[in-house]
Amino acid sequence: MYDVAIIGAGVVGRALAYTLSSFELSVALIEKENEVAMGASRANTAIIHAGFDPTPESMMGQLSVEGMRRCYQLCEELDVEHRKTGSLVVAFEESQKSVLEILYRQGVENGCQGLELIDGQETRRREPKLSEGIQAALWAPEAGVINPWEFTLAMAEVAVRNGVVFMPDREVTGLAWQGDHYQVTFSLPEVVQARFVVNAAGVNSDLIHQMVATSAFEIVPTRGEYYLLDRTVGPLVHSVIFYSPTTQGKGVTISPTIHDNFIIGPNSEIIEDRSDTGVTRTGMDHIGEMAIQMLPSLDLRANIRNYAGVRANSRRGDFYIRMSAEHFLDLAAIKSPGLTCAPSIARLAADLLEEAGLPMRKKSLWKGGRRVIRFKEIPEEERQAFIKDNPLYGRVICRCETITEGEIVAAMKREIPPVSIDGVKRRAGTGMGRCQGGFCGPRVLEILARESNRHPLTVEEDGMGSFILTAETKGGCAHD
Amino acid sequence: MTERYQLIVIGGGPAGLGAAIRARENGLSRILIVERDVELGGILNQCIHNGFGLHYFGEELTGPEYAGRVTDRLEGQGIDIVCDTMVLSIESGAEGHRLCLMSAKEGYRFLDTKALVLAMGCRERTRGAIGIPGTRVAGILTAGTAQRYVNMEGYMVGRRVIVLGSGDIGLIMARRMVLEGAEVLACVEIMPYSGGLARNLVQCLDDYGITLLLSHTITRIKGKSRVEGVTVQQVDASLKPIEGTEQDFDVDTVLLSVGLIPENELTRAAGITIDPRTGGPVVYENKETAVDGIFACGNVLHVHDLVDYVTEESEEAGKAAAMYVLGQEKEHPEKLEKEAIDVVAGPGIAYTIPQKIRPAGESEKTRIFFRVRQPYKSPKRLVLRDGEQIIASSRRPYMAPGEMEHLMVNQHMLEMIKGRTLVLSVED
Ligand SMILES: Cc1cc2nc3c(=O)[nH]c(=O)nc-3n(C[C@H](O)[C@H](O)[C@H](O)COP(=O)(O)OP(=O)(O)OC[C@H]3O[C@@H](n4cnc5c(N)ncnc54)[C@H](O)[C@@H]3O)c2cc1C
Ligand SMILES: Cc1cc2nc3c(=O)[nH]c(=O)nc-3n(C[C@H](O)[C@H](O)[C@H](O)COP(=O)(O)OP(=O)(O)OC[C@H]3O[C@@H](n4cnc5c(N)ncnc54)[C@H](O)[C@@H]3O)c2cc1C
């Protein structure tokens, strides 16, 4: 019997697991995929929003600035890649300018600091490549970019280190209240019992909600597609550039990534199939056009990857956070800026659980913190000595991003080891560059198989069933 | 502590090896080859098919055999070799060049050299570079990655295959997959012609009954975890998919053979001018780049169809590097620079190598390599002009983008047009 079962190992479930791991509680984190951060938490714009977007009355407005500040703090404590870049919302026409003023006022009320309304000339002084057509902008110095899956993983690793049980490959299919606890059932013949259940199932959060309560909200899955451009086009922009919302809807964003590449997107399309993360020609063309309007010199041929994420939007237009049934907490409809708000959502969730009767006693022994060795960050003069002690850090496996075998092997030894090629990618950063794993893929597969004692044929690229190799050749394995 | 070499060669493929050997033969004694992989040979090691060496060795060899021939020549030459070592950066100064090297064995270190040959080869274009819509699933590989799995690691990468792009590696892998028991449903090419060698089209597709769909492309990849199918559409003259021409293929694997890109990250970071048309550095007739004492050859310079030409080109670069180090160049570089002739790709021509010629160069004749932009099935004339004046010309019965061509120019012709611009074009 667990004290708490959290459904969904996205950033929200993870932030809560992290928070709860410091209390005397037994916690299970249940996830349908084979890994942490397989939903919206891995396919998003990766921005730490400053907090001027949501209205002050909304839950999002109340959680944004707290979340943003806590994000930066956690990034420092957990050694998560991030950079405070600041952001600009740019306006081309009068109607957009008045939107900027509204955003400014909202921001001030939400507690953002350093907001500034600037004219077109000043905008281009700060970001020289931006279009001459831009007339005004809202500058928010507190915005930044983050490595979203590392953020999720980092909290997950600390949670697991402190006793949280991670249960991947389990899709929750039923929840039944037994008078003092829930019976959680899966597609597998297995049952988990927990006194409290937390719904952090992202785009499926309405379905989980309906297992215990009457429908109070409905998820409208809304897909956003992206381009990822190679850093050789850069530097395009230094800060995050948002297109000011118009009557035609929200515009796209151009943002640097923590790895100095550039993200362009997303569009916004309501889709039927919640799991459809495919990209479309229409979507890509639309994003391209919008982006070129802001950045006329943009060259989309530097594209190294297109991807898409699905937002857990609801018609209410806000997060849905409340105790919806006996011992059942919804952290549902966590749309953008859900990544930024995850830490404040977790704080609020812990408060709500305590109010609902979950006993919260701090653990006397809690091991926080996290350090990652990134070869690229080791000062030049220390590298020779470092490799002498750790020769694996001298062998480059990913040539685009200069990731060494040492970093991959270290990732294999962390609290939640990767099970797939993309799992290694999300931890060590291999295959993120312009050749997208073409060169390092076979090498990573070999290391992954070796370090986890698996046969190469069983290694997946990403989610369950995404096998890369299908058989041995007629000649058999060349290497044994 | 830094050591000083006369010449360092980056890359131990046929280009690097050819350059090192020729530099040795021309009098250099302190030469180092740095190779990132655990063995020499470069991409040849995974090309187990026949068809290498017809021009150069006069016989048909497999890739590894060709690599073996070239590596054998290193024997007893006293050339230093380090494998499993990556060059991370190049810094050029008045005295020469400083390279940063990294390996598990020797760690992180710097080496100095007077001259440098870039021979890093090329890499494959990926799905992102061409932006195919659909889901991101397993079973989408570049043909070269598939080649490595199949030929070097001993694993199959799929059962029902479609090949996108008709580059040589794709054609060769189509055949290889069939030989390993897979079914290859089609090879799909967006252009109205193939970018591969004619001989590969016959020997890899025709002989195995694999359909080549020209003016078609994949417009959607379907699947949840692994490829479950693709949609193929015909394209119009502007390469846009034509509605109503959709065909679905039930495949579990998509092999991409959509082009190669010279691997010039190091080159770019070293501040060497890159030609956007080749993706490689701009070079003079002796394969010297815009930076003194840095030469380039092989696929890092422009993508070659035949390894034989790689070897020949690398020998020119190796010899020129030796002459540079030994101070045997005829004239002062600054004077030469003023007299340099620009070679420009005119109508019908995709690019030229070299892009610049210094007429006081060593040889009697200068060879200009190039590719045409589109196939020419009827005889055409290649003309190299200085304004109205024809400097060289030659008639070709047939030309195609897949095949590298060259044109010889006499030295005495060049002497007369110092500092001018030559345009190479296809004419009737
Ligand atoms: C296109 C896009 C752009 C965005 N950009 C930003 C941004 O720049 N900044 C920002 O702050 N926010 C952004 N967001 C929002 C942010 O990404 C999300 O709010 C956040 O990731 C939500 O986290 P989550 O944990 O609620 O959901 P998810 O990450 O989706 O996690 C839910 C998890 O639940 C699992 N699950 C679902 N059903 C079940 C079941 N039945 N049983 C077991 N497990 C189940 C899923 O597999 C998944 O792992 C963006 C979102 C999108 C889609
Ligand atoms: C798949 C394929 C099939 C082919 N088929 C044929 C054929 O049938 N017939 C034919 O005649 N030709 C064929 N070719 C063409 C011919 O093989 C190539 O043009 C030739 O091998 C290129 O030689 P290279 O030395 O320039 O490059 P490569 O052979 O690629 O060698 C480059 C070397 O540089 C190393 N390197 C790169 N960067 C660094 C660094 N930073 N530090 C250290 N080392 C580095 C690499 O590891 C590699 O070993 C084929 C080519 C390919 C790719």
Coordinates of C-alpha atoms in Angstrom, one line a residue, chain A residues 232 273 275-281 284 303-307 375 380 383-384 387-388 391 393-396 399-400 402 404 434-436 438-439 441-443 445-446 455-457 461 463-479, chain B residues 36-37 84 86 88 100 102-110 122-124 126-142 145 148-159 176 178-181 220 224-226 252 263 265 268:
Chain A
T232 CA 25.4 27.1 -38.1
D273 CA -6.0 11.5 -31.9
S275 CA -1.2 10.8 -29.4
D276 CA -0.6 12.1 -32.9
T277 CA 2.7 13.9 -32.8
G278 CA 3.2 13.7 -36.6
V279 CA 4.2 16.8 -38.5
T280 CA 2.4 18.1 -41.5
R281 CA 3.4 20.0 -44.6
M284 CA 5.5 23.5 -41.4
N303 CA 16.5 22.5 -40.4
I304 CA 17.8 19.4 -38.6
R305 CA 14.5 18.1 -37.2
N306 CA 10.8 18.6 -37.2
Y307 CA 8.7 17.5 -34.2
F375 CA 32.9 17.1 -21.1
E380 CA 40.6 23.3 -21.0
R383 CA 40.9 18.1 -19.5
Q384 CA 44.1 16.2 -19.9
I387 CA 40.9 12.0 -19.3
K388 CA 43.9 10.3 -17.7
P391 CA 39.8 7.5 -20.3
Y393 CA 35.8 10.8 -21.5
G394 CA 38.5 10.9 -24.2
R395 CA 36.4 9.0 -26.8
V396 CA 34.0 11.2 -28.7
R399 CA 30.7 14.2 -33.2
C400 CA 28.1 16.9 -33.7
T402 CA 31.1 16.4 -28.8
T404 CA 32.0 11.3 -25.0
R434 CA 22.8 18.1 -37.3
C435 CA 23.3 14.5 -38.2
Q436 CA 20.5 13.5 -35.8
G438 CA 23.1 9.1 -38.1
F439 CA 26.7 8.8 -37.0
G441 CA 23.3 5.9 -33.4
P442 CA 25.0 2.5 -34.0
R443 CA 27.7 3.4 -31.5
L445 CA 23.3 1.2 -29.5
E446 CA 26.4 -0.8 -28.9
H455 CA 21.1 -8.1 -27.0
P456 CA 21.3 -5.3 -29.6
L457 CA 18.1 -6.6 -31.2
E461 CA 15.0 3.8 -30.5
G463 CA 9.0 4.2 -27.0
M464 CA 7.9 0.6 -26.6
G465 CA 8.2 -1.4 -29.8
S466 CA 10.4 1.1 -31.6
F467 CA 13.0 -1.5 -32.5
I468 CA 15.9 -0.5 -34.7
L469 CA 17.2 -3.9 -35.7
T470 CA 15.0 -6.6 -37.0
A471 CA 17.3 -9.7 -37.3
E472 CA 20.9 -10.8 -37.7
T473 CA 22.2 -10.8 -41.2
K474 CA 22.8 -14.1 -43.0
G475 CA 26.4 -13.9 -42.2
G476 CA 25.5 -13.3 -38.5
C477 CA 27.1 -10.9 -36.1
A478 CA 30.3 -9.5 -37.4
H479 CA 31.6 -8.8 -34.0
Chain B
R36 CA 38.6 9.2 -35.5
D37 CA 37.7 5.6 -36.1
D84 CA 40.5 6.4 -32.2
M86 CA 39.4 13.1 -32.9
L88 CA 38.6 19.0 -32.1
C100 CA 43.6 20.0 -30.6
M102 CA 41.4 14.0 -28.1
S103 CA 41.5 10.3 -27.4
A104 CA 41.0 7.8 -24.6
K105 CA 44.6 6.8 -24.7
E106 CA 46.4 10.1 -25.1
G107 CA 43.9 12.4 -23.6
Y108 CA 43.5 16.0 -24.6
R109 CA 46.5 17.5 -26.3
F110 CA 47.8 20.0 -28.8
C122 CA 31.4 13.7 -45.8
R123 CA 28.2 12.9 -43.9
E124 CA 24.7 12.1 -45.0
T126 CA 19.0 13.4 -42.8
R127 CA 15.2 13.5 -42.7
G128 CA 15.3 16.9 -41.1
A129 CA 17.3 18.4 -43.9
I130 CA 14.4 17.5 -46.3
G131 CA 11.5 17.8 -43.9
I132 CA 9.3 14.8 -44.5
P133 CA 6.0 15.1 -42.8
G134 CA 4.7 12.4 -40.5
T135 CA 5.6 10.8 -37.2
R136 CA 9.0 10.3 -35.7
V137 CA 9.3 6.6 -35.4
A138 CA 12.0 3.9 -35.6
G139 CA 12.8 2.4 -39.0
I140 CA 13.9 5.7 -40.7
L141 CA 17.6 5.5 -41.4
T142 CA 20.1 7.0 -43.7
T145 CA 23.8 4.1 -41.3
R148 CA 27.1 0.2 -41.3
Y149 CA 24.6 -1.9 -39.3
V150 CA 24.3 -4.5 -42.1
N151 CA 27.8 -4.7 -43.3
M152 CA 29.8 -4.1 -40.2
E153 CA 27.7 -5.0 -37.2
G154 CA 25.8 -7.9 -38.8
Y155 CA 22.2 -6.8 -38.2
M156 CA 19.3 -6.2 -40.5
V157 CA 17.4 -3.0 -40.2
G158 CA 14.0 -4.0 -41.8
R159 CA 11.9 -6.4 -43.8
R176 CA 22.1 -5.3 -50.3
V178 CA 17.4 -7.7 -51.2
L179 CA 20.4 -10.0 -50.9
E180 CA 19.8 -10.2 -47.2
G181 CA 16.2 -11.3 -47.7
R220 CA 4.0 11.1 -45.2
K224 CA 3.3 4.6 -33.8
S225 CA 6.6 3.2 -32.8
R226 CA 8.1 1.8 -36.0
D252 CA 8.5 -1.0 -42.1
E263 CA 32.1 17.4 -43.2
E265 CA 32.7 21.9 -39.1
R268 CA 34.4 26.5 -40.8

